[in-house]
Amino acid sequence: MKIVLKRMSYGSLALLGILLLFIAISFTNHTIKLKKESAILSPPGVMVDVNNHPMHVYTEGSGKHTLVFMAGGGTSSPVLDFKALYSRLSDQYKIAVVEKAGYGFSATAKVPRDIDTMLEETRIALTLAGETPPYVLFPHSMSGIEALYWAQMYPNEIEAIIGLDPAIPQVYEEYPLPSFGMRSLTGLGARVGITRFFPDIVNSSAAIEEKRLSSQEEEIYRALFYKKTQTMNMNEEVKMIRNNAAQVLERGIPDVPMYFFISNGEELPVENWKNYLVNYVESVKIGRYLLLHNGHYVHDADPGLIAEESIKFIEEL
């Protein structure tokens, strides 16, 4: 028995040694590639200082309406993720993409991710970038919560909300969130570069999978993916989302026009995703929705249709 235990102990130590060696090799490879990739990561918009950390705001176009695009949780490159849609709108409107802390070209920073802090940072970033309300908000997924809160707290700043399969407070009563241990483990994997050994992960990103980017843009997207996957800010948002959603739920449905583009819900772990969103927007005084047969990143799956419908809706405001 002692011999067996001894051999098991040696075996465990050997496996641990192999694992540590793999992590060391992965981290070294990751660090070298991050340094190389930094040469192509030049922010296309303006960098502004918010709460002592740099945030990136990208704008293009002009017009009497300003459209603000708000990324879903964990989207590594909001500017490129939304490009297929906003490029179809910027010939008529001013568009702005705000990249939150830990996203895209914005710095990862030790800042709270409660909804009040996130909203104020978004508002300040836009102001520092030279933008002024009112805005038409285009939130995707988790940012739906922030958009609704914005309309609750500052209704005069919001002309309308055009939701891109947006989350509403009720879905987080059912949505299964990853545990702290799982978030920590996958976050560590991203930080040491293990994600680089599984290229199918980045290849499945909607903007790449739907072929919405040029080869140069794809290269930038991949570089940002490896740099900004499951940052501590993204993980903190997940940790706070139920509290944030509950805060929005308490305040009721804001009185602003809304148009929701709703996915088939098949990619999401909420059985009644479509019904939740339909019921919510039907309760809005000026509410409209369109059911799509696409996945969760509806703006990459069918940007032409969404742009066309959005223009009609905005011109009716």
PDB file of C-alpha atoms in Angstrom:
ATOM      1  CA  MET A   1       0.000   0.000   0.000  1.00  0.00           C
ATOM      2  CA  LYS A   2       2.835   2.375   0.852  1.00  0.00           C
ATOM      3  CA  ILE A   3       4.450   1.688  -2.505  1.00  0.00           C
ATOM      4  CA  VAL A   4       1.168   2.381  -4.320  1.00  0.00           C
ATOM      5  CA  LEU A   5       0.654   5.670  -2.453  1.00  0.00           C
ATOM      6  CA  LYS A   6       4.225   6.659  -3.121  1.00  0.00           C
ATOM      7  CA  ARG A   7       3.822   6.004  -6.836  1.00  0.00           C
ATOM      8  CA  MET A   8       0.561   7.957  -6.870  1.00  0.00           C
ATOM      9  CA  SER A   9       2.319  10.830  -5.146  1.00  0.00           C
ATOM     10  CA  TYR A  10       5.108  10.804  -7.715  1.00  0.00           C
ATOM     11  CA  GLY A  11       2.535  10.618 -10.500  1.00  0.00           C
ATOM     12  CA  SER A  12       0.623  13.601  -9.107  1.00  0.00           C
ATOM     13  CA  LEU A  13       3.822  15.626  -8.802  1.00  0.00           C
ATOM     14  CA  ALA A  14       4.773  14.728 -12.361  1.00  0.00           C
ATOM     15  CA  LEU A  15       1.362  15.824 -13.666  1.00  0.00           C
ATOM     16  CA  LEU A  16       1.585  19.059 -11.666  1.00  0.00           C
ATOM     17  CA  GLY A  17       5.037  19.684 -13.097  1.00  0.00           C
ATOM     18  CA  ILE A  18       3.791  19.138 -16.643  1.00  0.00           C
ATOM     19  CA  LEU A  19       0.843  21.474 -16.013  1.00  0.00           C
ATOM     20  CA  LEU A  20       3.079  24.212 -14.605  1.00  0.00           C
ATOM     21  CA  LEU A  21       5.454  23.830 -17.535  1.00  0.00           C
ATOM     22  CA  PHE A  22       2.565  24.106 -19.996  1.00  0.00           C
ATOM     23  CA  ILE A  23       1.289  27.253 -18.229  1.00  0.00           C
ATOM     24  CA  ALA A  24       4.789  28.775 -18.281  1.00  0.00           C
ATOM     25  CA  ILE A  25       5.192  28.054 -21.996  1.00  0.00           C
ATOM     26  CA  SER A  26       1.694  29.381 -22.730  1.00  0.00           C
ATOM     27  CA  PHE A  27       2.279  32.571 -20.761  1.00  0.00           C
ATOM     28  CA  THR A  28       5.642  33.199 -22.422  1.00  0.00           C
ATOM     29  CA  ASN A  29       4.122  32.657 -25.862  1.00  0.00           C
ATOM     30  CA  HIS A  30       1.169  34.899 -24.943  1.00  0.00           C
ATOM     31  CA  THR A  31       3.420  37.694 -23.687  1.00  0.00           C
ATOM     32  CA  ILE A  32       5.571  37.644 -26.831  1.00  0.00           C
ATOM     33  CA  LYS A  33       2.539  37.701 -29.119  1.00  0.00           C
ATOM     34  CA  LEU A  34       0.810  40.481 -27.151  1.00  0.00           C
ATOM     35  CA  LYS A  35       3.910  42.629 -27.598  1.00  0.00           C
ATOM     36  CA  LYS A  36       3.987  41.885 -31.312  1.00  0.00           C
ATOM     37  CA  GLU A  37       0.241  42.496 -31.721  1.00  0.00           C
ATOM     38  CA  SER A  38       0.431  45.852 -29.920  1.00  0.00           C
ATOM     39  CA  ALA A  39       1.875  47.316 -33.136  1.00  0.00           C
ATOM     40  CA  ILE A  40      -1.512  47.017 -34.864  1.00  0.00           C
ATOM     41  CA  LEU A  41      -3.632  48.153 -31.905  1.00  0.00           C
ATOM     42  CA  SER A  42      -4.051  51.866 -32.467  1.00  0.00           C
ATOM     43  CA  PRO A  43      -7.397  53.291 -31.207  1.00  0.00           C
ATOM     44  CA  PRO A  44      -9.432  54.600 -34.154  1.00  0.00           C
ATOM     45  CA  GLY A  45     -11.391  56.968 -31.892  1.00  0.00           C
ATOM     46  CA  VAL A  46     -10.482  59.262 -28.997  1.00  0.00           C
ATOM     47  CA  MET A  47      -9.159  58.236 -25.592  1.00  0.00           C
ATOM     48  CA  VAL A  48     -10.689  60.093 -22.646  1.00  0.00           C
ATOM     49  CA  ASP A  49      -9.839  59.905 -18.952  1.00  0.00           C
ATOM     50  CA  VAL A  50     -12.749  58.751 -16.790  1.00  0.00           C
ATOM     51  CA  ASN A  51     -12.249  58.014 -13.083  1.00  0.00           C
ATOM     52  CA  ASN A  52      -8.487  57.878 -13.689  1.00  0.00           C
ATOM     53  CA  HIS A  53      -8.623  55.250 -16.414  1.00  0.00           C
ATOM     54  CA  PRO A  54      -8.598  55.677 -20.226  1.00  0.00           C
ATOM     55  CA  MET A  55     -11.794  54.933 -22.124  1.00  0.00           C
ATOM     56  CA  HIS A  56     -12.172  54.707 -25.880  1.00  0.00           C
ATOM     57  CA  VAL A  57     -14.994  56.436 -27.750  1.00  0.00           C
ATOM     58  CA  TYR A  58     -15.297  55.982 -31.499  1.00  0.00           C
ATOM     59  CA  THR A  59     -17.468  58.291 -33.612  1.00  0.00           C
ATOM     60  CA  GLU A  60     -18.248  58.748 -37.271  1.00  0.00           C
ATOM     61  CA  GLY A  61     -20.907  60.352 -39.434  1.00  0.00           C
ATOM     62  CA  SER A  62     -23.164  63.322 -38.804  1.00  0.00           C
ATOM     63  CA  GLY A  63     -26.848  64.118 -38.551  1.00  0.00           C
ATOM     64  CA  LYS A  64     -29.545  65.421 -36.252  1.00  0.00           C
ATOM     65  CA  HIS A  65     -29.637  62.184 -34.212  1.00  0.00           C
ATOM     66  CA  THR A  66     -26.732  60.655 -32.285  1.00  0.00           C
ATOM     67  CA  LEU A  67     -26.812  56.863 -32.002  1.00  0.00           C
ATOM     68  CA  VAL A  68     -24.888  55.320 -29.091  1.00  0.00           C
ATOM     69  CA  PHE A  69     -23.848  51.664 -29.401  1.00  0.00           C
ATOM     70  CA  MET A  70     -23.437  49.727 -26.144  1.00  0.00           C
ATOM     71  CA  ALA A  71     -21.735  46.338 -26.204  1.00  0.00           C
ATOM     72  CA  GLY A  72     -22.966  43.117 -24.679  1.00  0.00           C
ATOM     73  CA  GLY A  73     -21.062  41.505 -21.829  1.00  0.00           C
ATOM     74  CA  GLY A  74     -17.661  40.104 -22.767  1.00  0.00           C
ATOM     75  CA  THR A  75     -17.486  41.536 -26.296  1.00  0.00           C
ATOM     76  CA  SER A  76     -13.750  41.992 -26.841  1.00  0.00           C
ATOM     77  CA  SER A  77     -13.992  44.618 -29.585  1.00  0.00           C
ATOM     78  CA  PRO A  78     -17.233  46.626 -29.564  1.00  0.00           C
ATOM     79  CA  VAL A  79     -16.029  48.994 -32.310  1.00  0.00           C
ATOM     80  CA  LEU A  80     -15.522  46.109 -34.739  1.00  0.00           C
ATOM     81  CA  ASP A  81     -18.453  44.046 -33.484  1.00  0.00           C
ATOM     82  CA  PHE A  82     -20.932  46.848 -34.304  1.00  0.00           C
ATOM     83  CA  LYS A  83     -19.237  47.963 -37.539  1.00  0.00           C
ATOM     84  CA  ALA A  84     -21.536  46.061 -39.904  1.00  0.00           C
ATOM     85  CA  LEU A  85     -24.529  47.926 -38.477  1.00  0.00           C
ATOM     86  CA  TYR A  86     -23.261  51.433 -37.734  1.00  0.00           C
ATOM     87  CA  SER A  87     -21.525  51.686 -41.125  1.00  0.00           C
ATOM     88  CA  ARG A  88     -25.008  51.432 -42.642  1.00  0.00           C
ATOM     89  CA  LEU A  89     -26.275  54.283 -40.450  1.00  0.00           C
ATOM     90  CA  SER A  90     -23.427  56.788 -40.269  1.00  0.00           C
ATOM     91  CA  ASP A  91     -24.275  58.364 -43.632  1.00  0.00           C
ATOM     92  CA  GLN A  92     -27.473  59.723 -42.016  1.00  0.00           C
ATOM     93  CA  TYR A  93     -26.633  59.943 -38.313  1.00  0.00           C
ATOM     94  CA  LYS A  94     -23.790  60.581 -35.908  1.00  0.00           C
ATOM     95  CA  ILE A  95     -22.775  57.290 -34.345  1.00  0.00           C
ATOM     96  CA  ALA A  96     -20.770  56.725 -31.164  1.00  0.00           C
ATOM     97  CA  VAL A  97     -19.406  53.477 -29.731  1.00  0.00           C
ATOM     98  CA  VAL A  98     -18.412  53.635 -26.061  1.00  0.00           C
ATOM     99  CA  GLU A  99     -15.997  50.918 -24.942  1.00  0.00           C
ATOM    100  CA  LYS A 100     -16.322  50.322 -21.209  1.00  0.00           C
ATOM    101  CA  ALA A 101     -13.412  49.602 -18.891  1.00  0.00           C
ATOM    102  CA  GLY A 102     -11.844  46.268 -19.865  1.00  0.00           C
ATOM    103  CA  TYR A 103     -13.325  46.327 -23.385  1.00  0.00           C
ATOM    104  CA  GLY A 104     -11.663  46.994 -26.732  1.00  0.00           C
ATOM    105  CA  PHE A 105      -9.131  49.817 -26.594  1.00  0.00           C
ATOM    106  CA  SER A 106     -10.250  50.990 -23.137  1.00  0.00           C
ATOM    107  CA  ALA A 107      -7.984  50.158 -20.217  1.00  0.00           C
ATOM    108  CA  THR A 108      -8.777  47.415 -17.756  1.00  0.00           C
ATOM    109  CA  ALA A 109      -9.108  49.154 -14.401  1.00  0.00           C
ATOM    110  CA  LYS A 110     -10.036  48.525 -10.788  1.00  0.00           C
ATOM    111  CA  VAL A 111     -13.398  50.280 -10.884  1.00  0.00           C
ATOM    112  CA  PRO A 112     -16.766  49.106  -9.506  1.00  0.00           C
ATOM    113  CA  ARG A 113     -19.249  47.607 -11.953  1.00  0.00           C
ATOM    114  CA  ASP A 114     -22.437  48.605 -10.198  1.00  0.00           C
ATOM    115  CA  ILE A 115     -24.909  50.126 -12.604  1.00  0.00           C
ATOM    116  CA  ASP A 116     -24.589  53.675 -11.289  1.00  0.00           C
ATOM    117  CA  THR A 117     -20.830  53.713 -11.837  1.00  0.00           C
ATOM    118  CA  MET A 118     -21.049  52.158 -15.295  1.00  0.00           C
ATOM    119  CA  LEU A 119     -23.733  54.576 -16.458  1.00  0.00           C
ATOM    120  CA  GLU A 120     -21.898  57.639 -15.169  1.00  0.00           C
ATOM    121  CA  GLU A 121     -18.705  56.496 -16.864  1.00  0.00           C
ATOM    122  CA  THR A 122     -20.542  56.072 -20.167  1.00  0.00           C
ATOM    123  CA  ARG A 123     -22.117  59.524 -19.884  1.00  0.00           C
ATOM    124  CA  ILE A 124     -18.843  61.199 -18.898  1.00  0.00           C
ATOM    125  CA  ALA A 125     -16.924  59.454 -21.685  1.00  0.00           C
ATOM    126  CA  LEU A 126     -19.396  60.741 -24.280  1.00  0.00           C
ATOM    127  CA  THR A 127     -19.239  64.277 -22.890  1.00  0.00           C
ATOM    128  CA  LEU A 128     -15.428  64.267 -22.911  1.00  0.00           C
ATOM    129  CA  ALA A 129     -15.521  62.997 -26.491  1.00  0.00           C
ATOM    130  CA  GLY A 130     -17.592  66.049 -27.437  1.00  0.00           C
ATOM    131  CA  GLU A 131     -21.006  64.372 -27.688  1.00  0.00           C
ATOM    132  CA  THR A 132     -24.208  65.795 -26.230  1.00  0.00           C
ATOM    133  CA  PRO A 133     -27.640  64.247 -25.621  1.00  0.00           C
ATOM    134  CA  PRO A 134     -30.287  63.382 -26.532  1.00  0.00           C
ATOM    135  CA  TYR A 135     -29.220  59.958 -27.769  1.00  0.00           C
ATOM    136  CA  VAL A 136     -30.782  56.958 -29.456  1.00  0.00           C
ATOM    137  CA  LEU A 137     -29.327  53.967 -27.604  1.00  0.00           C
ATOM    138  CA  PHE A 138     -28.415  50.714 -29.378  1.00  0.00           C
ATOM    139  CA  PRO A 139     -27.691  48.256 -26.530  1.00  0.00           C
ATOM    140  CA  HIS A 140     -26.774  44.647 -27.168  1.00  0.00           C
ATOM    141  CA  SER A 141     -27.461  41.886 -24.639  1.00  0.00           C
ATOM    142  CA  MET A 142     -26.349  42.781 -21.077  1.00  0.00           C
ATOM    143  CA  SER A 143     -26.088  46.488 -21.927  1.00  0.00           C
ATOM    144  CA  GLY A 144     -29.876  46.504 -22.199  1.00  0.00           C
ATOM    145  CA  ILE A 145     -29.912  46.840 -18.407  1.00  0.00           C
ATOM    146  CA  GLU A 146     -27.713  49.948 -18.512  1.00  0.00           C
ATOM    147  CA  ALA A 147     -29.756  51.465 -21.348  1.00  0.00           C
ATOM    148  CA  LEU A 148     -33.026  51.025 -19.451  1.00  0.00           C
ATOM    149  CA  TYR A 149     -31.465  52.523 -16.320  1.00  0.00           C
ATOM    150  CA  TRP A 150     -30.225  55.480 -18.362  1.00  0.00           C
ATOM    151  CA  ALA A 151     -33.766  56.110 -19.596  1.00  0.00           C
ATOM    152  CA  GLN A 152     -35.089  55.797 -16.024  1.00  0.00           C
ATOM    153  CA  MET A 153     -32.564  58.177 -14.477  1.00  0.00           C
ATOM    154  CA  TYR A 154     -32.174  60.704 -17.295  1.00  0.00           C
ATOM    155  CA  PRO A 155     -35.258  60.460 -19.547  1.00  0.00           C
ATOM    156  CA  ASN A 156     -34.508  63.802 -21.211  1.00  0.00           C
ATOM    157  CA  GLU A 157     -31.233  62.393 -22.527  1.00  0.00           C
ATOM    158  CA  ILE A 158     -32.796  59.447 -24.353  1.00  0.00           C
ATOM    159  CA  GLU A 159     -34.836  59.745 -27.541  1.00  0.00           C
ATOM    160  CA  ALA A 160     -35.348  56.007 -27.938  1.00  0.00           C
ATOM    161  CA  ILE A 161     -33.885  52.587 -27.255  1.00  0.00           C
ATOM    162  CA  ILE A 162     -33.289  50.287 -30.206  1.00  0.00           C
ATOM    163  CA  GLY A 163     -32.451  46.988 -28.563  1.00  0.00           C
ATOM    164  CA  LEU A 164     -30.208  44.446 -30.278  1.00  0.00           C
ATOM    165  CA  ASP A 165     -31.506  41.342 -28.526  1.00  0.00           C
ATOM    166  CA  PRO A 166     -31.234  43.357 -25.304  1.00  0.00           C
ATOM    167  CA  ALA A 167     -31.399  41.860 -21.840  1.00  0.00           C
ATOM    168  CA  ILE A 168     -34.219  43.062 -19.606  1.00  0.00           C
ATOM    169  CA  PRO A 169     -34.278  42.735 -15.799  1.00  0.00           C
ATOM    170  CA  GLN A 170     -36.608  39.732 -15.699  1.00  0.00           C
ATOM    171  CA  VAL A 171     -34.279  37.418 -17.646  1.00  0.00           C
ATOM    172  CA  TYR A 172     -31.696  37.509 -14.858  1.00  0.00           C
ATOM    173  CA  GLU A 173     -34.151  35.855 -12.491  1.00  0.00           C
ATOM    174  CA  GLU A 174     -33.681  32.750 -14.643  1.00  0.00           C
ATOM    175  CA  TYR A 175     -30.301  33.237 -16.335  1.00  0.00           C
ATOM    176  CA  PRO A 176     -27.709  30.760 -14.916  1.00  0.00           C
ATOM    177  CA  LEU A 177     -24.508  32.661 -14.153  1.00  0.00           C
ATOM    178  CA  PRO A 178     -21.053  31.039 -13.984  1.00  0.00           C
ATOM    179  CA  SER A 179     -19.695  30.482 -10.485  1.00  0.00           C
ATOM    180  CA  PHE A 180     -16.842  32.509  -9.009  1.00  0.00           C
ATOM    181  CA  GLY A 181     -14.564  29.486  -9.409  1.00  0.00           C
ATOM    182  CA  MET A 182     -15.437  29.064 -13.085  1.00  0.00           C
ATOM    183  CA  ARG A 183     -14.982  32.803 -13.786  1.00  0.00           C
ATOM    184  CA  SER A 184     -11.623  32.754 -12.020  1.00  0.00           C
ATOM    185  CA  LEU A 185     -10.450  29.652 -13.864  1.00  0.00           C
ATOM    186  CA  THR A 186     -11.440  30.809 -17.330  1.00  0.00           C
ATOM    187  CA  GLY A 187     -10.156  34.320 -16.594  1.00  0.00           C
ATOM    188  CA  LEU A 188      -6.796  32.851 -15.614  1.00  0.00           C
ATOM    189  CA  GLY A 189      -6.765  30.774 -18.798  1.00  0.00           C
ATOM    190  CA  ALA A 190      -7.274  33.925 -20.857  1.00  0.00           C
ATOM    191  CA  ARG A 191      -4.557  35.832 -18.970  1.00  0.00           C
ATOM    192  CA  VAL A 192      -1.918  33.152 -19.545  1.00  0.00           C
ATOM    193  CA  GLY A 193      -2.868  32.712 -23.202  1.00  0.00           C
ATOM    194  CA  ILE A 194      -4.414  29.257 -23.171  1.00  0.00           C
ATOM    195  CA  THR A 195      -7.170  30.584 -25.455  1.00  0.00           C
ATOM    196  CA  ARG A 196      -4.571  30.853 -28.233  1.00  0.00           C
ATOM    197  CA  PHE A 197      -4.447  27.053 -28.418  1.00  0.00           C
ATOM    198  CA  PHE A 198      -8.163  26.990 -29.301  1.00  0.00           C
ATOM    199  CA  PRO A 199      -8.581  29.269 -32.370  1.00  0.00           C
ATOM    200  CA  ASP A 200     -12.149  28.072 -32.922  1.00  0.00           C
ATOM    201  CA  ILE A 201     -13.175  30.258 -29.974  1.00  0.00           C
ATOM    202  CA  VAL A 202     -12.215  33.523 -31.649  1.00  0.00           C
ATOM    203  CA  ASN A 203     -13.276  32.200 -35.068  1.00  0.00           C
ATOM    204  CA  SER A 204     -16.803  31.744 -33.702  1.00  0.00           C
ATOM    205  CA  SER A 205     -17.056  35.454 -32.860  1.00  0.00           C
ATOM    206  CA  ALA A 206     -20.052  36.758 -34.773  1.00  0.00           C
ATOM    207  CA  ALA A 207     -18.271  39.534 -36.669  1.00  0.00           C
ATOM    208  CA  ILE A 208     -15.688  37.026 -37.959  1.00  0.00           C
ATOM    209  CA  GLU A 209     -18.068  34.124 -38.504  1.00  0.00           C
ATOM    210  CA  GLU A 210     -20.473  36.314 -40.492  1.00  0.00           C
ATOM    211  CA  LYS A 211     -17.529  37.718 -42.512  1.00  0.00           C
ATOM    212  CA  ARG A 212     -18.331  41.337 -41.657  1.00  0.00           C
ATOM    213  CA  LEU A 213     -14.696  42.470 -41.391  1.00  0.00           C
ATOM    214  CA  SER A 214     -11.802  43.017 -43.774  1.00  0.00           C
ATOM    215  CA  SER A 215      -8.707  40.846 -43.344  1.00  0.00           C
ATOM    216  CA  GLN A 216      -6.951  43.718 -41.544  1.00  0.00           C
ATOM    217  CA  GLU A 217      -9.924  44.241 -39.240  1.00  0.00           C
ATOM    218  CA  GLU A 218     -10.031  40.515 -38.509  1.00  0.00           C
ATOM    219  CA  GLU A 219      -6.393  40.660 -37.476  1.00  0.00           C
ATOM    220  CA  ILE A 220      -7.129  43.539 -35.093  1.00  0.00           C
ATOM    221  CA  TYR A 221     -10.195  41.744 -33.744  1.00  0.00           C
ATOM    222  CA  ARG A 222      -8.147  38.634 -32.982  1.00  0.00           C
ATOM    223  CA  ALA A 223      -5.463  40.682 -31.246  1.00  0.00           C
ATOM    224  CA  LEU A 224      -8.082  42.396 -29.072  1.00  0.00           C
ATOM    225  CA  PHE A 225      -9.762  39.071 -28.363  1.00  0.00           C
ATOM    226  CA  TYR A 226      -6.565  37.598 -26.936  1.00  0.00           C
ATOM    227  CA  LYS A 227      -5.894  40.782 -24.978  1.00  0.00           C
ATOM    228  CA  LYS A 228      -9.427  41.463 -23.750  1.00  0.00           C
ATOM    229  CA  THR A 229     -11.148  38.152 -23.066  1.00  0.00           C
ATOM    230  CA  GLN A 230     -12.739  37.813 -19.638  1.00  0.00           C
ATOM    231  CA  THR A 231     -11.008  40.813 -18.139  1.00  0.00           C
ATOM    232  CA  MET A 232     -11.580  41.505 -14.465  1.00  0.00           C
ATOM    233  CA  ASN A 233     -14.079  44.218 -15.426  1.00  0.00           C
ATOM    234  CA  MET A 234     -16.100  41.754 -17.511  1.00  0.00           C
ATOM    235  CA  ASN A 235     -16.099  39.220 -14.677  1.00  0.00           C
ATOM    236  CA  GLU A 236     -17.130  41.887 -12.178  1.00  0.00           C
ATOM    237  CA  GLU A 237     -20.076  42.832 -14.413  1.00  0.00           C
ATOM    238  CA  VAL A 238     -21.273  39.230 -14.334  1.00  0.00           C
ATOM    239  CA  LYS A 239     -20.903  39.210 -10.546  1.00  0.00           C
ATOM    240  CA  MET A 240     -22.993  42.393 -10.243  1.00  0.00           C
ATOM    241  CA  ILE A 241     -25.588  41.792 -12.956  1.00  0.00           C
ATOM    242  CA  ARG A 242     -28.367  40.374 -10.770  1.00  0.00           C
ATOM    243  CA  ASN A 243     -28.114  43.296  -8.339  1.00  0.00           C
ATOM    244  CA  ASN A 244     -28.017  45.754 -11.232  1.00  0.00           C
ATOM    245  CA  ALA A 245     -31.008  44.128 -12.918  1.00  0.00           C
ATOM    246  CA  ALA A 246     -32.995  44.163  -9.657  1.00  0.00           C
ATOM    247  CA  GLN A 247     -32.313  47.886  -9.287  1.00  0.00           C
ATOM    248  CA  VAL A 248     -33.673  48.528 -12.779  1.00  0.00           C
ATOM    249  CA  LEU A 249     -36.672  46.252 -12.195  1.00  0.00           C
ATOM    250  CA  GLU A 250     -37.698  48.243  -9.111  1.00  0.00           C
ATOM    251  CA  ARG A 251     -37.992  51.430 -11.149  1.00  0.00           C
ATOM    252  CA  GLY A 252     -40.444  50.012 -13.660  1.00  0.00           C
ATOM    253  CA  ILE A 253     -40.528  50.448 -17.425  1.00  0.00           C
ATOM    254  CA  PRO A 254     -39.130  53.786 -18.652  1.00  0.00           C
ATOM    255  CA  ASP A 255     -41.363  55.956 -20.802  1.00  0.00           C
ATOM    256  CA  VAL A 256     -39.279  56.116 -23.984  1.00  0.00           C
ATOM    257  CA  PRO A 257     -39.949  54.655 -27.439  1.00  0.00           C
ATOM    258  CA  MET A 258     -38.412  51.207 -27.933  1.00  0.00           C
ATOM    259  CA  TYR A 259     -37.827  48.856 -30.831  1.00  0.00           C
ATOM    260  CA  PHE A 260     -36.423  45.411 -29.985  1.00  0.00           C
ATOM    261  CA  PHE A 261     -34.774  43.147 -32.560  1.00  0.00           C
ATOM    262  CA  ILE A 262     -35.152  39.732 -30.943  1.00  0.00           C
ATOM    263  CA  SER A 263     -33.092  36.623 -31.746  1.00  0.00           C
ATOM    264  CA  ASN A 264     -34.319  33.040 -31.888  1.00  0.00           C
ATOM    265  CA  GLY A 265     -32.940  32.635 -28.376  1.00  0.00           C
ATOM    266  CA  GLU A 266     -31.306  29.298 -29.165  1.00  0.00           C
ATOM    267  CA  GLU A 267     -27.832  30.413 -28.031  1.00  0.00           C
ATOM    268  CA  LEU A 268     -29.079  31.634 -24.675  1.00  0.00           C
ATOM    269  CA  PRO A 269     -29.667  29.594 -21.484  1.00  0.00           C
ATOM    270  CA  VAL A 270     -33.094  31.158 -20.877  1.00  0.00           C
ATOM    271  CA  GLU A 271     -35.976  29.050 -22.141  1.00  0.00           C
ATOM    272  CA  ASN A 272     -38.416  31.925 -22.647  1.00  0.00           C
ATOM    273  CA  TRP A 273     -35.953  34.593 -23.837  1.00  0.00           C
ATOM    274  CA  LYS A 274     -38.168  35.703 -26.747  1.00  0.00           C
ATOM    275  CA  ASN A 275     -41.299  35.860 -24.601  1.00  0.00           C
ATOM    276  CA  TYR A 276     -39.565  37.931 -21.923  1.00  0.00           C
ATOM    277  CA  LEU A 277     -38.524  40.550 -24.460  1.00  0.00           C
ATOM    278  CA  VAL A 278     -41.831  40.567 -26.332  1.00  0.00           C
ATOM    279  CA  ASN A 279     -43.858  40.983 -23.130  1.00  0.00           C
ATOM    280  CA  TYR A 280     -41.580  43.798 -21.977  1.00  0.00           C
ATOM    281  CA  VAL A 281     -41.675  45.863 -25.151  1.00  0.00           C
ATOM    282  CA  GLU A 282     -45.418  45.334 -25.534  1.00  0.00           C
ATOM    283  CA  SER A 283     -45.808  47.133 -22.197  1.00  0.00           C
ATOM    284  CA  VAL A 284     -44.092  50.245 -23.561  1.00  0.00           C
ATOM    285  CA  LYS A 285     -46.294  53.121 -24.712  1.00  0.00           C
ATOM    286  CA  ILE A 286     -44.448  53.296 -28.044  1.00  0.00           C
ATOM    287  CA  GLY A 287     -43.054  49.798 -28.382  1.00  0.00           C
ATOM    288  CA  ARG A 288     -42.238  47.674 -31.383  1.00  0.00           C
ATOM    289  CA  TYR A 289     -40.375  44.435 -31.989  1.00  0.00           C
ATOM    290  CA  LEU A 290     -39.195  42.192 -34.781  1.00  0.00           C
ATOM    291  CA  LEU A 291     -38.593  38.470 -34.296  1.00  0.00           C
ATOM    292  CA  LEU A 292     -35.541  37.243 -36.186  1.00  0.00           C
ATOM    293  CA  HIS A 293     -34.354  33.741 -37.023  1.00  0.00           C
ATOM    294  CA  ASN A 294     -30.797  34.628 -36.112  1.00  0.00           C
ATOM    295  CA  GLY A 295     -28.472  34.057 -33.177  1.00  0.00           C
ATOM    296  CA  HIS A 296     -27.796  36.443 -30.315  1.00  0.00           C
ATOM    297  CA  TYR A 297     -25.508  38.822 -32.259  1.00  0.00           C
ATOM    298  CA  VAL A 298     -28.384  39.987 -34.448  1.00  0.00           C
ATOM    299  CA  HIS A 299     -26.505  43.085 -35.645  1.00  0.00           C
ATOM    300  CA  ASP A 300     -23.846  40.888 -37.274  1.00  0.00           C
ATOM    301  CA  ALA A 301     -26.320  38.350 -38.621  1.00  0.00           C
ATOM    302  CA  ASP A 302     -28.658  40.793 -40.390  1.00  0.00           C
ATOM    303  CA  PRO A 303     -27.282  44.360 -40.248  1.00  0.00           C
ATOM    304  CA  GLY A 304     -29.031  45.452 -43.444  1.00  0.00           C
ATOM    305  CA  LEU A 305     -32.535  44.687 -42.205  1.00  0.00           C
ATOM    306  CA  ILE A 306     -31.859  46.174 -38.765  1.00  0.00           C
ATOM    307  CA  ALA A 307     -30.426  49.362 -40.283  1.00  0.00           C
ATOM    308  CA  GLU A 308     -33.432  49.752 -42.588  1.00  0.00           C
ATOM    309  CA  GLU A 309     -35.948  49.244 -39.780  1.00  0.00           C
ATOM    310  CA  SER A 310     -33.997  51.474 -37.399  1.00  0.00           C
ATOM    311  CA  ILE A 311     -33.998  54.357 -39.871  1.00  0.00           C
ATOM    312  CA  LYS A 312     -37.784  54.106 -40.276  1.00  0.00           C
ATOM    313  CA  PHE A 313     -38.244  54.059 -36.502  1.00  0.00           C
ATOM    314  CA  ILE A 314     -35.898  56.981 -35.845  1.00  0.00           C
ATOM    315  CA  GLU A 315     -37.522  59.122 -38.524  1.00  0.00           C
ATOM    316  CA  GLU A 316     -40.896  58.589 -36.837  1.00  0.00           C
ATOM    317  CA  LEU A 317     -39.671  59.958 -33.495  1.00  0.00           C
TER     318      LEU A 317
END
